[in-house]
Amino acid sequence: VMGPRYVLGQAMGVETKLIAINKGNIKTVMGVELVPNTVIDSVSRLDVLIIPGGFTGTVEAVYNKALHTWIRKIDETTVYTGAVCTGVWILGATGLLENRRASTNWYREEEFLKKFKAIPANERYTHDGKYWTSAGVTAGMDMSLAIMQDIYGDNYAQAIMLDMEYDPHPPLLGGTPERTKPAITRMMRTLYDGGINPLMDSLEKRQ
């Protein structure tokens, strides 16, 4: 949420809101507590909707029918509808990505996108019509910069990049399964499986 929020928050004359499902603060998987501006029941129209990723709350939202109904309603008026990382699973669950190219977190990417009848793009970020989707955490910033470029042009997007001093130079090669040692990729996949599978199994049983 934080990278896209920073980038999109620099849109001219635009009010940017953090919208929660329920009242109360949100604690991220890293323990950072966020204070929402409002809740979904108080929002009936948006020009841009970006769904962030996460872990437990995100997976639960994949099965939240009331949230899906709200997203579809908001999508009727949006100019841009997007999602970052596992937030793409939520957008996919609404049916809005059906037969559209999409990107998401590398973990079981093709499996989840095909589950929601989306077309795996295998790209850092993708847009198909007004729908923008990205891979994990940092890719959300790239996607958001591309949205700003689409709205305001190259100069404005480049000014935001300079404001952020956005010129990534990681200390070593990695960040995608293709650029990571196979043993590390297997370890991370097993780690994610251990948290995701039991949670999804329990949510599936409630359906």
Tab-separated table of N, CA and C in Angstrom, residues 64-156:
chain	number	residue	atom	x	y	z
A	64	ASN	N	-14.485	-12.648	0.420
A	64	ASN	CA	-15.442	-11.692	0.977
A	64	ASN	C	-16.399	-11.206	-0.122
A	65	LYS	N	-17.554	-11.829	-0.223
A	65	LYS	CA	-18.509	-11.525	-1.289
A	65	LYS	C	-19.010	-10.083	-1.232
A	66	ALA	N	-19.207	-9.567	-0.017
A	66	ALA	CA	-19.678	-8.185	0.124
A	66	ALA	C	-18.633	-7.209	-0.435
A	67	LEU	N	-17.361	-7.484	-0.174
A	67	LEU	CA	-16.294	-6.641	-0.713
A	67	LEU	C	-16.277	-6.710	-2.236
A	68	HIS	N	-16.453	-7.907	-2.785
A	68	HIS	CA	-16.450	-8.064	-4.240
A	68	HIS	C	-17.579	-7.253	-4.885
A	69	THR	N	-18.744	-7.267	-4.243
A	69	THR	CA	-19.879	-6.492	-4.754
A	69	THR	C	-19.543	-5.007	-4.764
A	70	TRP	N	-18.896	-4.534	-3.691
A	70	TRP	CA	-18.501	-3.118	-3.604
A	70	TRP	C	-17.493	-2.777	-4.695
A	71	ILE	N	-16.500	-3.637	-4.899
A	71	ILE	CA	-15.482	-3.382	-5.924
A	71	ILE	C	-16.126	-3.297	-7.307
A	72	ARG	N	-17.035	-4.210	-7.599
A	72	ARG	CA	-17.707	-4.171	-8.906
A	72	ARG	C	-18.533	-2.896	-9.072
A	73	LYS	N	-19.153	-2.447	-8.003
A	73	LYS	CA	-19.932	-1.206	-8.056
A	73	LYS	C	-19.010	-0.013	-8.313
A	74	ILE	N	-17.903	0.061	-7.573
A	74	ILE	CA	-16.956	1.161	-7.746
A	74	ILE	C	-16.357	1.133	-9.147
A	75	ASP	N	-16.098	-0.066	-9.648
A	75	ASP	CA	-15.487	-0.228	-10.961
A	75	ASP	C	-16.349	0.360	-12.074
A	76	GLU	N	-17.635	0.505	-11.832
A	76	GLU	CA	-18.524	1.065	-12.857
A	76	GLU	C	-18.158	2.507	-13.204
A	77	THR	N	-17.517	3.217	-12.268
A	77	THR	CA	-17.202	4.628	-12.503
A	77	THR	C	-15.711	4.902	-12.632
A	78	THR	N	-14.858	3.937	-12.338
A	78	THR	CA	-13.427	4.212	-12.339
A	78	THR	C	-12.878	4.447	-13.742
A	79	VAL	N	-11.840	5.263	-13.786
A	79	VAL	CA	-11.052	5.420	-15.006
A	79	VAL	C	-9.914	4.389	-14.991
A	80	TYR	N	-9.413	4.121	-13.780
A	80	TYR	CA	-8.374	3.108	-13.572
A	80	TYR	C	-8.790	2.210	-12.405
A	81	THR	N	-8.731	0.917	-12.610
A	81	THR	CA	-8.897	-0.052	-11.527
A	81	THR	C	-7.641	-0.907	-11.511
A	82	GLY	N	-7.017	-1.014	-10.340
A	82	GLY	CA	-5.754	-1.749	-10.285
A	82	GLY	C	-5.582	-2.512	-8.992
A	83	ALA	N	-4.533	-3.318	-8.962
A	83	ALA	CA	-4.210	-4.110	-7.773
A	83	ALA	C	-2.733	-4.440	-7.775
A	84	VAL	N	-2.205	-4.612	-6.573
A	84	VAL	CA	-0.789	-4.886	-6.374
A	84	VAL	C	-0.614	-6.234	-5.684
A	85	CYS	N	0.331	-7.021	-6.177
A	85	CYS	CA	0.746	-8.250	-5.504
A	85	CYS	C	-0.444	-9.195	-5.291
A	86	THR	N	-0.650	-9.673	-4.081
A	86	THR	CA	-1.764	-10.577	-3.804
A	86	THR	C	-3.112	-9.866	-3.844
A	87	GLY	N	-3.099	-8.540	-3.882
A	87	GLY	CA	-4.340	-7.804	-4.072
A	87	GLY	C	-4.991	-8.132	-5.408
A	88	VAL	N	-4.169	-8.616	-6.356
A	88	VAL	CA	-4.699	-9.031	-7.656
A	88	VAL	C	-5.624	-10.235	-7.492
A	89	TRP	N	-5.374	-11.068	-6.480
A	89	TRP	CA	-6.272	-12.203	-6.217
A	89	TRP	C	-7.669	-11.697	-5.874
A	90	ILE	N	-7.731	-10.619	-5.100
A	90	ILE	CA	-9.031	-10.039	-4.727
A	90	ILE	C	-9.740	-9.516	-5.974
A	91	LEU	N	-9.012	-8.758	-6.781
A	91	LEU	CA	-9.599	-8.226	-8.006
A	91	LEU	C	-10.033	-9.370	-8.920
A	92	GLY	N	-9.216	-10.413	-8.987
A	92	GLY	CA	-9.579	-11.573	-9.794
A	92	GLY	C	-10.842	-12.244	-9.308
A	93	ALA	N	-11.018	-12.310	-7.991
A	93	ALA	CA	-12.194	-12.967	-7.414
A	93	ALA	C	-13.493	-12.246	-7.749
A	94	THR	N	-13.405	-10.975	-8.140
A	94	THR	CA	-14.616	-10.231	-8.523
A	94	THR	C	-15.090	-10.612	-9.928
A	95	GLY	N	-14.234	-11.260	-10.703
A	95	GLY	CA	-14.569	-11.591	-12.082
A	95	GLY	C	-14.164	-10.529	-13.089
A	96	LEU	N	-13.629	-9.406	-12.601
A	96	LEU	CA	-13.309	-8.293	-13.495
A	96	LEU	C	-12.076	-8.536	-14.355
A	97	LEU	N	-11.265	-9.525	-13.984
A	97	LEU	CA	-10.060	-9.809	-14.774
A	97	LEU	C	-10.265	-10.959	-15.755
A	98	GLU	N	-11.467	-11.467	-15.833
A	98	GLU	CA	-11.717	-12.600	-16.724
A	98	GLU	C	-11.368	-12.245	-18.174
A	99	ASN	N	-10.547	-13.101	-18.781
A	99	ASN	CA	-10.082	-12.937	-20.164
A	99	ASN	C	-9.219	-11.699	-20.365
A	100	ARG	N	-8.663	-11.181	-19.282
A	100	ARG	CA	-7.743	-10.044	-19.375
A	100	ARG	C	-6.340	-10.475	-18.955
A	101	ARG	N	-5.332	-9.854	-19.554
A	101	ARG	CA	-3.953	-10.103	-19.152
A	101	ARG	C	-3.721	-9.474	-17.783
A	102	ALA	N	-2.983	-10.171	-16.934
A	102	ALA	CA	-2.753	-9.656	-15.588
A	102	ALA	C	-1.424	-10.167	-15.036
A	103	SER	N	-0.914	-9.429	-14.062
A	103	SER	CA	0.292	-9.807	-13.325
A	103	SER	C	-0.054	-9.904	-11.850
A	104	THR	N	0.718	-10.696	-11.121
A	104	THR	CA	0.556	-10.769	-9.668
A	104	THR	C	1.861	-11.258	-9.060
A	105	ASN	N	1.866	-11.430	-7.757
A	105	ASN	CA	3.040	-11.959	-7.064
A	105	ASN	C	3.504	-13.268	-7.705
A	106	TRP	N	4.805	-13.510	-7.719
A	106	TRP	CA	5.370	-14.682	-8.385
A	106	TRP	C	4.865	-16.006	-7.808
A	107	TYR	N	4.462	-15.999	-6.535
A	107	TYR	CA	4.068	-17.230	-5.862
A	107	TYR	C	2.782	-17.800	-6.489
A	108	ARG	N	2.899	-18.954	-7.132
A	108	ARG	CA	1.766	-19.638	-7.766
A	108	ARG	C	0.991	-18.692	-8.701
A	109	GLU	N	1.753	-17.851	-9.380
A	109	GLU	CA	1.163	-16.803	-10.210
A	109	GLU	C	0.176	-17.352	-11.239
A	110	GLU	N	0.643	-18.283	-12.054
A	110	GLU	CA	-0.225	-18.802	-13.116
A	110	GLU	C	-1.433	-19.539	-12.540
A	111	GLU	N	-1.226	-20.268	-11.446
A	111	GLU	CA	-2.319	-21.017	-10.821
A	111	GLU	C	-3.448	-20.091	-10.392
A	112	PHE	N	-3.098	-19.011	-9.690
A	112	PHE	CA	-4.133	-18.123	-9.176
A	112	PHE	C	-4.779	-17.302	-10.289
A	113	LEU	N	-4.002	-16.834	-11.244
A	113	LEU	CA	-4.584	-16.056	-12.321
A	113	LEU	C	-5.535	-16.908	-13.156
A	114	LYS	N	-5.134	-18.144	-13.433
A	114	LYS	CA	-6.021	-19.024	-14.205
A	114	LYS	C	-7.260	-19.402	-13.400
A	115	LYS	N	-7.116	-19.481	-12.088
A	115	LYS	CA	-8.276	-19.759	-11.240
A	115	LYS	C	-9.348	-18.697	-11.434
A	116	PHE	N	-8.909	-17.454	-11.636
A	116	PHE	CA	-9.846	-16.339	-11.818
A	116	PHE	C	-10.068	-16.025	-13.302
A	117	LYS	N	-9.648	-16.952	-14.167
A	117	LYS	CA	-9.860	-16.857	-15.624
A	117	LYS	C	-9.170	-15.649	-16.242
A	118	ALA	N	-8.086	-15.202	-15.581
A	118	ALA	CA	-7.256	-14.149	-16.163
A	118	ALA	C	-6.146	-14.798	-16.990
A	119	ILE	N	-5.493	-14.008	-17.803
A	119	ILE	CA	-4.414	-14.494	-18.664
A	119	ILE	C	-3.077	-14.072	-18.054
A	120	PRO	N	-2.251	-15.007	-17.590
A	120	PRO	CA	-0.968	-14.643	-16.971
A	120	PRO	C	-0.065	-13.906	-17.958
A	121	ALA	N	0.342	-12.708	-17.582
A	121	ALA	CA	1.187	-11.902	-18.464
A	121	ALA	C	2.667	-12.138	-18.197
A	122	ASN	N	2.988	-12.604	-16.978
A	122	ASN	CA	4.385	-12.822	-16.589
A	122	ASN	C	5.220	-11.556	-16.775
A	123	GLU	N	4.643	-10.430	-16.371
A	123	GLU	CA	5.313	-9.137	-16.459
A	123	GLU	C	5.324	-8.464	-15.088
A	124	ARG	N	6.216	-7.499	-14.933
A	124	ARG	CA	6.314	-6.796	-13.646
A	124	ARG	C	5.024	-6.024	-13.362
A	125	TYR	N	4.497	-5.405	-14.368
A	125	TYR	CA	3.152	-4.828	-14.261
A	125	TYR	C	2.511	-4.880	-15.634
A	126	THR	N	1.197	-4.864	-15.645
A	126	THR	CA	0.436	-5.065	-16.875
A	126	THR	C	-0.776	-4.151	-16.870
A	127	HIS	N	-1.162	-3.677	-18.043
A	127	HIS	CA	-2.485	-3.053	-18.110
A	127	HIS	C	-3.213	-3.588	-19.319
A	128	ASP	N	-4.476	-3.884	-19.101
A	128	ASP	CA	-5.360	-4.384	-20.141
A	128	ASP	C	-6.614	-3.530	-20.064
A	129	GLY	N	-6.720	-2.570	-20.968
A	129	GLY	CA	-7.791	-1.594	-20.850
A	129	GLY	C	-7.528	-0.717	-19.633
A	130	LYS	N	-8.536	-0.538	-18.816
A	130	LYS	CA	-8.365	0.304	-17.632
A	130	LYS	C	-7.846	-0.483	-16.428
A	131	TYR	N	-7.612	-1.767	-16.606
A	131	TYR	CA	-7.193	-2.617	-15.481
A	131	TYR	C	-5.670	-2.748	-15.432
A	132	TRP	N	-5.112	-2.326	-14.307
A	132	TRP	CA	-3.671	-2.348	-14.090
A	132	TRP	C	-3.359	-3.302	-12.940
A	133	THR	N	-2.399	-4.176	-13.138
A	133	THR	CA	-2.023	-5.144	-12.097
A	133	THR	C	-0.510	-5.261	-12.044
A	134	SER	N	0.005	-5.593	-10.865
A	134	SER	CA	1.461	-5.690	-10.737
A	134	SER	C	1.871	-6.881	-9.892
A	135	ALA	N	3.134	-7.222	-10.013
A	135	ALA	CA	3.740	-8.246	-9.171
A	135	ALA	C	3.921	-7.676	-7.761
A	136	GLY	N	4.786	-8.299	-6.967
A	136	GLY	CA	4.900	-7.955	-5.551
A	136	GLY	C	5.421	-6.559	-5.246
A	137	VAL	N	5.298	-6.236	-3.962
A	137	VAL	CA	5.591	-4.953	-3.320
A	137	VAL	C	6.176	-3.856	-4.218
A	138	THR	N	7.450	-3.970	-4.616
A	138	THR	CA	8.094	-2.860	-5.328
A	138	THR	C	7.497	-2.645	-6.711
A	139	ALA	N	6.958	-3.703	-7.324
A	139	ALA	CA	6.350	-3.568	-8.653
A	139	ALA	C	5.139	-2.642	-8.606
A	140	GLY	N	4.518	-2.530	-7.434
A	140	GLY	CA	3.383	-1.623	-7.290
A	140	GLY	C	3.779	-0.171	-7.511
A	141	MET	N	5.024	0.171	-7.170
A	141	MET	CA	5.500	1.529	-7.430
A	141	MET	C	5.688	1.748	-8.924
A	142	ASP	N	6.240	0.745	-9.615
A	142	ASP	CA	6.419	0.863	-11.062
A	142	ASP	C	5.064	1.035	-11.746
A	143	MET	N	4.094	0.218	-11.341
A	143	MET	CA	2.758	0.314	-11.916
A	143	MET	C	2.162	1.690	-11.663
A	144	SER	N	2.303	2.193	-10.452
A	144	SER	CA	1.726	3.495	-10.104
A	144	SER	C	2.400	4.621	-10.882
A	145	LEU	N	3.706	4.520	-11.072
A	145	LEU	CA	4.403	5.518	-11.885
A	145	LEU	C	3.912	5.471	-13.329
A	146	ALA	N	3.636	4.266	-13.835
A	146	ALA	CA	3.121	4.131	-15.202
A	146	ALA	C	1.727	4.731	-15.323
A	147	ILE	N	0.918	4.587	-14.281
A	147	ILE	CA	-0.414	5.211	-14.283
A	147	ILE	C	-0.279	6.732	-14.312
A	148	MET	N	0.638	7.260	-13.484
A	148	MET	CA	0.846	8.709	-13.462
A	148	MET	C	1.376	9.206	-14.809
A	149	GLN	N	2.244	8.412	-15.423
A	149	GLN	CA	2.740	8.755	-16.757
A	149	GLN	C	1.592	8.781	-17.768
A	150	ASP	N	0.680	7.830	-17.639
A	150	ASP	CA	-0.459	7.746	-18.545
A	150	ASP	C	-1.377	8.953	-18.390
A	151	ILE	N	-1.511	9.437	-17.161
A	151	ILE	CA	-2.400	10.571	-16.885
A	151	ILE	C	-1.735	11.906	-17.221
A	152	TYR	N	-0.503	12.081	-16.725
A	152	TYR	CA	0.142	13.398	-16.758
A	152	TYR	C	1.312	13.515	-17.734
A	153	GLY	N	1.776	12.395	-18.269
A	153	GLY	CA	2.891	12.454	-19.210
A	153	GLY	C	4.236	12.157	-18.582
A	154	ASP	N	5.254	12.094	-19.444
A	154	ASP	CA	6.596	11.685	-19.020
A	154	ASP	C	7.210	12.632	-17.998
A	155	ASN	N	7.099	13.935	-18.227
A	155	ASN	CA	7.774	14.895	-17.354
A	155	ASN	C	7.275	14.817	-15.920
A	156	TYR	N	5.972	14.704	-15.774
A	156	TYR	CA	5.402	14.652	-14.426
A	156	TYR	C	5.833	13.366	-13.721
